Amino acid sequence: MISLDRHIKNRISEVWMLIWLSFIIIMPALIGAGLYFKSSLLLKDKSLTDLLTSREWKPLSGKFGFYPFILSSLWVTVLSLVIAGPVCLLSAIHLTQYAKKAVLKIMRPVIDILAGIPSVIYGVWGVIVIVPFIARHSATLLGKQISGYSILAGSIVLSIMIIPFILNIMLEVFKSIPDELQEASLSLGASKWQTIKYVLIKKAFPGIISAMGLGLSRAFGETIAVLMVVGNVVKIPRGVLQPGYPLPALIANNYGEMLSIPMYDSALMFAALVLFFIVLVFNLASRILIVRFEKRI
Amino acid sequence: MIKGLFKIIEEGFFRLIMFLSTCIIVFALFLIVYSILKKGIPSLSLEMLTQTPKGGFYFGKEGGILNAIIGSLYLSTGATFLALIISLPVALYMNVYLFSRKKIVNAVRFLLDLLWGIPSIVYGAFGFTIMILLGMKTSLLAGIIVITLLIIPIMVRAMDEGFKTVPLGLTESAASLGATKYEIAFKVFIRQCLPFVITALLLSFGRAIGDAASVLFTAGFTDRIPTSLTQQTATLPLSIFFQLSSPIPEVKNRAYAAAVVLTFIVLLISILSRILSGTYKKSSIKF
């Protein structure tokens, strides 16, 4: 038995590491190419703008209009951000500026557990708590009975899911702002709140925006939880209490029959490609913003 | 005078809603865990945990979700193991070999963050196209591969966060004693950062076991416990999802009970990682 020379071992491990590093580097391109390859069949047939703006969704007669799905996705995500964004911002200021260290210590596991709960559990929670809640209160508020499976239910569930994600980034952002800035403001006679309002938030603004952008892209791709509570009706939504049908739900709901209808699989892969592209762009913009922000400080 | 008063009221008001926001977050967690437990625990039984579905299971007849529990454990263990083989070298390479090339390392980190942001349904769809390309059928193996791709960015980033904390002095002393980079990586970095590596593994395992969208396309679903990699497998999240969409109350109740099982596993992993990382931290060298 010849034992490997240390330096040979070193070389081998280096090559092995390099192989996997390059694998990871080409991964995004691979995903994009794979999805494009499958959806090219559909793209050959119809123009991109046609697919994205057409309202008709009739797979059996070969009509694939993604407009209702994209619009539903936008409704659900934007609304969830409207709910989660302010809560995260206020809580992040509270935790970094006012609360005692011990409170932040308790909050860490809370955030971690919220982030770790699987999306299907959020879905179950939505079905047993949020949907009946909306159904009950819509009857008294609007005077008509609805099922509760709606865009609003989807965005409430989604907002809780993205809270740990946004909050974590915001906490980092606020922590990275140097104390001197605040001290200068306080020494000029500004109150704590004035300092937060005029110095801290102003300084942290790019960070806050990118945290929201990352939350948005996370919400955009969330599948199972939204699928379970959002109603899944192919229609252009006209209000938050109406059912919607976001893109990820479309993909997940139809995987079973997609091979039996011509072009259907190609259409679903196109939906995945659109999703991939939108999420990537949002992520890229937010990450670049946050890197710039870190550099400036 | 009025202005001063307004200032105080404004600050008080904002302090109040900031405090409430924090409370909402804590409350949301408790509400979720409480309502899942309250709905699910009454339907939880030993039969559910120890049996596979019998005939008529999906109409409320007897049987359990053992197929899904075991399937999920197989899937996540396999994926975590496979991801470890890939992630550990990458994380080590970034921190030991590319030590002096901060620009490249930062670019890789940026890329990993991007990969981490890609939704799991996209991974699922991508996995599906690859499967078609290779002529593979939905199987445990296909599920493991897709989940592996999904958790690699998480695992590498979590390990990387740990390796970043290794003090420069430690690397320099090892190098000055004539250690090769391989030895620095495997004998110094891994030992020093063992708690981080364990946390990374558990974090990835938790992600793997909870993900439903990516296995929807790739792992299939079956009532039997898989005995080989080429068979289909059930998973806990999908089992919950399918049972919940049934109109029959007994089946729905079982979905709630299955949700309790999944929540329990995830909470257990979270607690375990806290305890383990605390214990092993004592054995690392401090400066």
XYZ file of C-alpha atoms in Angstrom:
584
model
C 0.000 0.000 0.000
C 1.560 3.183 -1.138
C 0.446 6.149 0.863
C -0.375 9.235 -1.141
C 2.182 11.922 -1.047
C 0.922 14.992 0.798
C 1.398 17.217 -2.180
C -0.416 14.891 -4.515
C -3.266 14.856 -2.035
C -3.181 18.615 -2.065
C -3.397 18.699 -5.867
C -6.248 16.205 -5.996
C -8.303 18.085 -3.478
C -7.685 21.322 -5.298
C -8.912 19.878 -8.591
C -11.955 18.327 -6.915
C -12.822 21.651 -5.289
C -12.333 23.554 -8.517
C -14.644 21.196 -10.403
C -17.518 21.837 -8.030
C -16.848 25.539 -7.828
C -17.101 25.814 -11.598
C -20.230 23.697 -11.470
C -21.836 26.196 -9.110
C -20.695 29.111 -11.239
C -22.395 27.757 -14.346
C -25.546 26.658 -12.478
C -27.659 29.794 -13.136
C -26.796 29.694 -16.822
C -27.595 25.990 -16.884
C -31.012 26.539 -15.323
C -31.810 29.370 -17.711
C -30.648 27.369 -20.726
C -32.545 24.244 -19.668
C -35.801 26.098 -19.236
C -35.301 28.051 -22.450
C -34.617 24.854 -24.330
C -37.960 23.399 -23.242
C -39.956 26.554 -23.808
C -38.414 27.329 -27.191
C -41.073 25.109 -28.778
C -43.748 27.526 -27.629
C -41.676 30.586 -28.408
C -41.223 29.441 -31.980
C -44.964 29.444 -32.380
C -45.929 32.659 -30.666
C -44.256 35.956 -29.983
C -43.081 36.835 -26.497
C -45.300 39.908 -26.144
C -48.256 37.900 -27.335
C -47.727 35.291 -24.632
C -47.247 37.828 -21.877
C -50.182 40.089 -22.732
C -52.795 37.674 -24.012
C -55.653 36.994 -21.615
C -56.830 33.715 -23.032
C -55.777 30.517 -21.286
C -57.130 27.493 -23.153
C -54.429 24.830 -23.264
C -56.696 22.402 -25.129
C -57.020 24.722 -28.088
C -53.420 25.837 -27.816
C -54.094 29.294 -26.395
C -51.575 30.262 -23.762
C -52.011 33.783 -22.386
C -50.014 34.424 -19.250
C -51.407 37.860 -18.447
C -53.890 36.728 -15.728
C -51.188 34.732 -13.968
C -48.580 37.465 -14.059
C -51.122 39.975 -12.807
C -52.201 37.637 -9.981
C -48.581 37.144 -9.011
C -48.063 40.898 -8.887
C -51.176 41.457 -6.765
C -50.233 38.802 -4.244
C -46.576 39.787 -3.944
C -47.044 43.540 -3.810
C -49.806 43.232 -1.228
C -47.710 40.894 0.911
C -44.862 43.379 0.792
C -47.224 46.187 1.771
C -48.125 44.170 4.868
C -44.682 42.801 5.744
C -42.517 45.802 4.809
C -43.680 48.320 7.442
C -43.861 45.655 10.157
C -40.267 44.650 9.443
C -38.996 48.207 9.253
C -40.637 49.251 12.519
C -39.574 46.092 14.275
C -36.001 46.383 13.008
C -35.763 49.952 14.340
C -37.264 48.846 17.632
C -34.874 45.923 17.999
C -31.718 47.803 17.069
C -32.420 51.212 18.628
C -34.779 50.901 21.562
C -34.993 47.324 22.791
C -32.600 45.806 25.298
C -29.972 43.334 24.079
C -31.891 40.513 25.736
C -34.940 41.152 23.555
C -32.854 40.775 20.407
C -31.490 37.548 21.841
C -35.012 36.214 22.248
C -35.982 37.418 18.787
C -33.144 35.555 17.044
C -34.637 32.082 17.566
C -38.101 33.435 16.764
C -36.864 34.722 13.414
C -34.929 31.515 12.740
C -37.892 29.283 13.472
C -40.229 31.422 11.356
C -37.726 31.133 8.533
C -37.420 27.396 9.022
C -41.114 26.479 9.018
C -41.837 24.690 5.730
C -44.045 26.467 3.267
C -46.657 23.717 3.319
C -47.160 24.340 7.050
C -47.820 28.009 6.330
C -50.323 26.795 3.768
C -52.109 24.589 6.299
C -52.172 27.498 8.725
C -53.658 29.708 6.032
C -56.363 27.147 5.312
C -57.369 26.646 8.938
C -56.985 30.223 10.223
C -56.760 32.923 7.558
C -59.268 31.620 5.001
C -62.113 31.071 7.510
C -61.274 34.420 9.103
C -61.671 36.242 5.797
C -64.820 34.306 4.939
C -66.405 35.190 8.290
C -65.541 38.863 8.242
C -66.284 39.493 4.591
C -69.877 38.444 5.262
C -70.317 41.117 7.928
C -68.305 43.793 6.139
C -69.412 43.358 2.538
C -72.734 41.766 3.148
C -72.023 38.869 0.813
C -70.551 35.459 1.476
C -67.242 34.525 -0.100
C -65.158 31.397 0.343
C -62.137 33.206 1.745
C -59.759 31.668 -0.772
C -58.494 34.938 -2.148
C -55.573 37.145 -3.037
C -55.796 38.675 0.430
C -55.435 35.262 2.101
C -52.443 34.504 -0.120
C -50.729 37.754 0.697
C -51.309 37.492 4.447
C -49.737 34.027 4.520
C -46.961 35.207 2.242
C -46.261 38.286 4.343
C -45.609 36.168 7.439
C -43.327 33.944 5.393
C -41.164 36.792 4.138
C -40.983 38.641 7.469
C -38.001 36.684 8.849
C -36.227 37.123 5.542
C -36.674 40.905 5.308
C -36.188 41.480 9.026
C -32.854 39.665 9.065
C -31.453 41.854 6.284
C -32.818 45.042 7.844
C -31.252 44.186 11.192
C -27.904 43.796 9.423
C -28.408 47.085 7.616
C -29.191 49.057 10.774
C -26.345 47.436 12.656
C -23.838 48.378 9.980
C -24.533 52.102 10.340
C -21.762 53.665 12.394
C -22.663 55.049 15.843
C -20.758 58.274 15.205
C -23.441 59.461 12.839
C -26.088 59.153 15.488
C -23.869 60.598 18.175
C -23.271 63.671 16.038
C -26.981 64.139 15.553
C -27.763 63.625 19.252
C -25.055 66.056 20.316
C -26.670 68.741 18.161
C -29.770 68.438 20.285
C -31.911 66.164 18.165
C -34.100 63.729 20.046
C -33.670 59.994 19.610
C -36.655 59.764 17.311
C -35.526 62.743 15.229
C -32.135 61.104 14.859
C -33.768 57.914 13.664
C -36.082 59.761 11.300
C -33.586 62.150 9.736
C -30.253 60.345 10.055
C -30.681 56.623 10.477
C -33.457 55.981 7.979
C -31.950 58.347 5.447
C -28.606 56.599 5.690
C -30.127 53.134 5.633
C -32.532 53.885 2.802
C -30.763 51.901 0.041
C -30.429 48.976 2.430
C -34.108 49.122 3.317
C -35.107 49.203 -0.347
C -32.939 46.228 -1.206
C -34.271 44.247 1.768
C -37.753 44.887 0.406
C -36.636 43.898 -3.098
C -35.229 40.619 -1.842
C -38.435 39.974 0.096
C -40.422 40.696 -3.036
C -38.486 38.223 -5.124
C -38.792 35.595 -2.418
C -42.536 36.132 -2.314
C -42.772 35.981 -6.086
C -41.505 32.427 -6.269
C -43.289 31.011 -3.252
C -45.450 28.140 -4.400
C -47.188 25.667 -2.158
C -48.394 27.985 0.601
C -49.886 30.457 -1.858
C -51.344 27.721 -4.019
C -53.263 26.362 -1.025
C -55.065 29.583 -0.109
C -55.271 31.756 -3.199
C -58.208 30.092 -4.940
C -56.657 29.276 -8.326
C -59.211 30.681 -10.737
C -57.987 31.770 -14.158
C -59.325 35.297 -14.251
C -57.965 38.789 -14.075
C -58.361 39.760 -10.426
C -60.275 42.969 -9.747
C -59.940 43.157 -5.982
C -58.087 41.658 -3.079
C -61.025 39.521 -2.011
C -61.173 37.753 -5.358
C -59.341 34.532 -6.096
C -56.133 34.696 -8.104
C -53.831 32.263 -9.849
C -50.146 33.197 -9.521
C -47.472 31.809 -11.840
C -45.871 29.318 -9.411
C -49.301 27.905 -8.579
C -49.978 27.435 -12.284
C -46.813 25.386 -12.697
C -47.384 23.280 -9.606
C -51.054 22.626 -10.236
C -50.747 21.299 -13.757
C -47.635 19.172 -13.688
C -49.811 16.049 -13.836
C -51.577 16.686 -17.101
C -48.872 18.623 -18.856
C -47.546 15.709 -20.857
C -50.936 14.722 -22.224
C -51.722 18.029 -23.964
C -49.468 19.245 -26.776
C -47.337 22.278 -25.989
C -48.620 22.288 -22.425
C -45.296 21.235 -20.925
C -43.562 23.824 -23.059
C -45.965 26.490 -21.766
C -45.369 25.524 -18.147
C -41.619 25.584 -18.647
C -42.042 29.012 -20.196
C -43.879 30.055 -17.028
C -40.934 28.759 -14.997
C -38.560 30.688 -17.250
C -40.522 33.911 -16.743
C -40.485 33.302 -13.004
C -36.757 32.592 -13.048
C -36.071 35.721 -15.041
C -38.180 38.060 -12.898
C -36.767 36.705 -9.643
C -33.223 36.894 -10.982
C -33.611 40.516 -12.068
C -35.114 41.577 -8.732
C -32.455 39.684 -6.834
C -29.659 41.086 -8.925
C -30.845 44.674 -8.529
C -31.322 44.329 -4.771
C -28.007 42.579 -4.216
C -26.107 45.173 -6.226
C -27.813 47.912 -4.228
C -26.885 46.261 -0.936
C -23.259 45.689 -1.963
C -22.986 49.361 -2.936
C -24.541 50.333 0.381
C -22.041 48.242 2.335
C -19.156 49.750 0.422
C -20.247 53.309 1.128
C -20.357 52.810 4.863
C -44.507 74.594 23.433
C -47.104 72.922 21.219
C -44.313 71.829 18.895
C -42.387 70.296 21.773
C -45.446 68.446 22.904
C -46.033 67.172 19.388
C -42.478 65.895 19.291
C -42.993 63.868 22.424
C -46.322 62.494 21.247
C -44.831 61.574 17.885
C -41.964 59.679 19.447
C -44.279 57.940 21.901
C -46.628 56.947 19.121
C -43.874 55.499 16.974
C -42.303 53.700 19.897
C -45.662 52.121 20.559
C -46.223 50.888 17.007
C -42.632 49.718 16.752
C -43.102 47.688 19.894
C -46.389 46.349 18.528
C -44.712 45.329 15.263
C -42.214 43.232 17.158
C -45.060 41.718 19.159
C -46.952 40.879 15.949
C -43.988 38.846 14.714
C -43.702 36.865 17.931
C -47.460 36.482 18.076
C -47.566 35.191 14.476
C -45.120 32.417 15.308
C -47.093 31.363 18.364
C -50.370 31.541 16.466
C -49.014 29.309 13.702
C -47.570 26.694 16.027
C -50.607 26.817 18.319
C -53.215 26.429 15.579
C -51.321 23.607 13.884
C -50.959 21.736 17.162
C -54.553 22.369 18.209
C -55.953 21.079 14.911
C -53.525 18.229 14.487
C -52.893 16.644 17.862
C -56.411 15.169 18.294
C -55.969 13.208 15.048
C -52.455 12.085 15.799
C -52.196 8.398 16.604
C -49.628 5.661 16.765
C -51.268 3.994 13.792
C -50.572 7.071 11.694
C -46.883 7.045 12.461
C -46.224 3.339 12.087
C -48.288 2.222 9.090
C -48.283 2.812 5.388
C -51.577 3.676 3.670
C -53.967 0.738 3.425
C -56.685 0.289 0.811
C -59.144 3.153 0.926
C -56.741 5.342 2.900
C -57.652 8.362 0.830
C -61.320 7.817 1.602
C -60.739 7.901 5.334
C -60.001 4.223 5.912
C -57.123 3.011 8.045
C -53.432 3.339 7.453
C -50.773 5.905 8.210
C -48.225 8.196 6.690
C -45.127 6.128 7.386
C -44.411 6.056 3.654
C -44.192 9.845 3.612
C -42.144 10.100 6.811
C -39.586 7.536 5.684
C -39.605 8.891 2.138
C -38.891 12.395 3.372
C -36.109 11.182 5.651
C -34.494 9.212 2.812
C -34.781 12.155 0.485
C -33.401 14.748 2.876
C -30.627 12.538 4.207
C -29.529 11.624 0.699
C -29.647 15.205 -0.476
C -27.852 16.549 2.585
C -25.108 13.981 2.155
C -24.708 14.662 -1.540
C -24.747 18.417 -0.942
C -22.075 18.026 1.739
C -19.735 16.324 -0.718
C -20.113 19.290 -3.053
C -20.514 22.188 -0.629
C -17.674 21.497 1.769
C -14.985 21.542 -0.959
C -16.444 24.714 -2.449
C -16.637 26.506 0.894
C -13.097 25.396 1.752
C -11.788 26.394 -1.650
C -13.270 29.865 -1.258
C -11.655 30.385 2.117
C -8.362 28.498 1.909
C -7.276 28.362 -1.719
C -8.790 31.628 -2.874
C -7.667 33.233 0.349
C -5.818 36.105 -1.282
C -8.337 36.731 -4.046
C -11.080 38.558 -2.233
C -12.672 39.810 -5.450
C -13.276 36.323 -6.797
C -14.561 35.093 -3.449
C -16.982 37.990 -3.199
C -18.198 37.321 -6.726
C -18.830 33.678 -5.822
C -20.681 34.734 -2.690
C -22.815 37.069 -4.761
C -23.591 34.244 -7.153
C -24.510 31.881 -4.336
C -26.872 34.477 -2.907
C -28.494 34.726 -6.317
C -28.837 30.947 -6.533
C -30.320 30.902 -3.066
C -32.998 33.330 -4.227
C -34.191 31.119 -7.079
C -37.575 29.651 -6.144
C -37.781 25.931 -5.530
C -40.458 25.479 -8.194
C -37.938 26.684 -10.765
C -35.476 24.074 -9.529
C -38.273 21.539 -9.831
C -39.066 22.558 -13.391
C -35.375 22.571 -14.289
C -34.949 19.126 -12.755
C -37.872 17.954 -14.814
C -36.329 19.140 -18.091
C -33.084 17.394 -17.184
C -34.995 14.221 -16.385
C -36.718 14.285 -19.759
C -33.388 14.931 -21.424
C -31.762 11.935 -19.727
C -34.827 9.755 -20.060
C -35.163 9.384 -16.293
C -38.467 8.675 -14.577
C -39.745 10.324 -11.402
C -37.833 8.623 -8.632
C -36.160 8.988 -5.274
C -32.861 9.616 -7.059
C -34.273 12.430 -9.212
C -35.792 13.988 -6.090
C -32.487 13.757 -4.235
C -30.613 15.419 -7.098
C -33.015 18.338 -7.353
C -33.090 18.878 -3.585
C -29.284 18.744 -3.592
C -29.132 21.536 -6.161
C -31.618 23.493 -4.064
C -29.682 23.258 -0.802
C -26.126 23.656 -2.117
C -26.232 27.481 -2.029
C -27.639 27.434 1.508
C -25.046 24.973 2.734
C -22.064 26.667 1.102
C -23.081 30.084 2.407
C -23.667 28.778 5.929
C -20.243 27.052 5.987
C -18.629 30.071 4.401
C -19.955 32.287 7.184
C -18.168 29.997 9.620
C -14.902 29.688 7.701
C -14.790 33.474 7.404
C -14.334 33.697 11.166
C -11.141 31.624 11.256
C -8.465 34.033 12.469
C -5.637 34.872 10.102
C -3.090 33.920 12.749
C -4.259 30.337 12.784
C -3.865 29.926 9.033
C -0.473 31.622 9.140
C 0.835 29.411 11.940
C -0.280 26.275 10.139
C 1.316 27.466 6.901
C 4.542 28.383 8.659
C 4.776 24.854 10.033
C 4.795 23.599 6.458
C 1.193 22.481 6.171
C -0.192 22.197 2.654
C -3.428 23.954 1.823
C -5.159 20.596 1.934
C -3.984 20.121 5.491
C -4.939 23.651 6.480
C -8.396 23.076 5.035
C -9.144 19.682 6.507
C -7.149 19.713 9.716
C -7.494 23.321 10.797
C -10.564 24.870 9.199
C -12.925 21.966 9.644
C -11.980 21.383 13.252
C -12.107 25.043 14.105
C -15.484 25.488 12.434
C -17.152 22.199 13.267
C -20.135 23.911 14.926
C -20.744 25.935 11.772
C -20.489 22.855 9.580
C -23.019 21.045 11.766
C -25.363 24.028 11.769
C -25.059 24.225 7.998
C -25.940 20.536 7.679
C -28.964 20.808 9.933
C -30.141 23.995 8.264
C -29.965 22.319 4.868
C -31.662 19.200 6.161
C -34.513 21.331 7.470
C -34.860 23.045 4.116
C -34.724 19.716 2.314
C -37.419 18.068 4.387
C -39.799 20.990 4.142
C -39.633 21.661 0.455
C -42.560 20.543 -1.617
C -42.488 22.438 -4.883
C -39.285 20.930 -6.204
C -40.159 17.296 -5.501
C -43.602 17.667 -7.007
C -42.134 17.128 -10.471
C -39.307 14.823 -9.652
C -39.967 12.400 -6.806
C -43.492 11.310 -7.658
C -45.766 9.908 -4.993
C -46.468 6.379 -3.856
C -48.046 4.539 -0.956
C -45.091 2.230 -0.497
C -41.783 2.848 1.194
C -39.124 3.006 -1.532
C -36.595 0.178 -1.506
C -34.337 1.452 -4.268
C -33.236 4.766 -5.686
C -35.166 4.275 -8.900
C -38.549 3.939 -7.213
C -40.918 6.788 -6.604
C -41.232 8.120 -3.109
C -43.798 9.952 -1.038
C -42.783 13.036 0.908
C -44.282 14.558 4.009
C -45.066 18.015 2.568
C -46.747 16.533 -0.489
C -48.634 14.061 1.653
C -50.004 16.987 3.693
C -50.821 18.902 0.552
C -52.676 16.046 -1.157
C -54.625 15.007 1.912
C -55.681 18.557 2.697
C -57.207 18.979 -0.743
C -59.502 16.016 -0.093
C -63.138 16.788 0.733
C -63.373 13.957 3.273
C -63.012 15.175 6.894
C -61.061 12.113 8.118
C -58.471 12.578 5.407
C -58.273 16.303 6.156
C -57.714 15.559 9.839
C -54.858 13.315 8.910
C -53.328 16.172 6.932
C -53.398 18.265 10.115
C -51.784 15.456 12.052
C -49.112 15.089 9.375
C -48.517 18.832 9.622
C -47.852 18.371 13.334
C -45.279 15.675 12.514
C -43.506 17.932 10.022
C -43.580 20.931 12.369
C -42.193 18.749 15.129
C -39.312 17.535 12.948
C -38.448 21.068 11.888
C -38.582 22.437 15.439
C -36.465 19.521 16.632
C -33.820 20.280 14.006
C -33.798 23.933 15.008
C -33.342 23.124 18.706
C -30.761 20.438 17.952
C -28.641 22.806 15.890
C -28.692 25.358 18.701
C -27.607 22.814 21.295
C -24.943 21.189 19.103
C -23.379 24.423 17.942
C -23.235 25.535 21.577
C -21.485 22.369 22.738
C -18.887 22.184 20.006
C -18.015 25.846 20.214
C -16.101 25.159 23.399
C -13.516 23.041 21.580
C -12.428 25.631 19.027
C -9.281 27.678 19.487
C -9.870 31.228 20.618
C -7.563 34.157 20.119
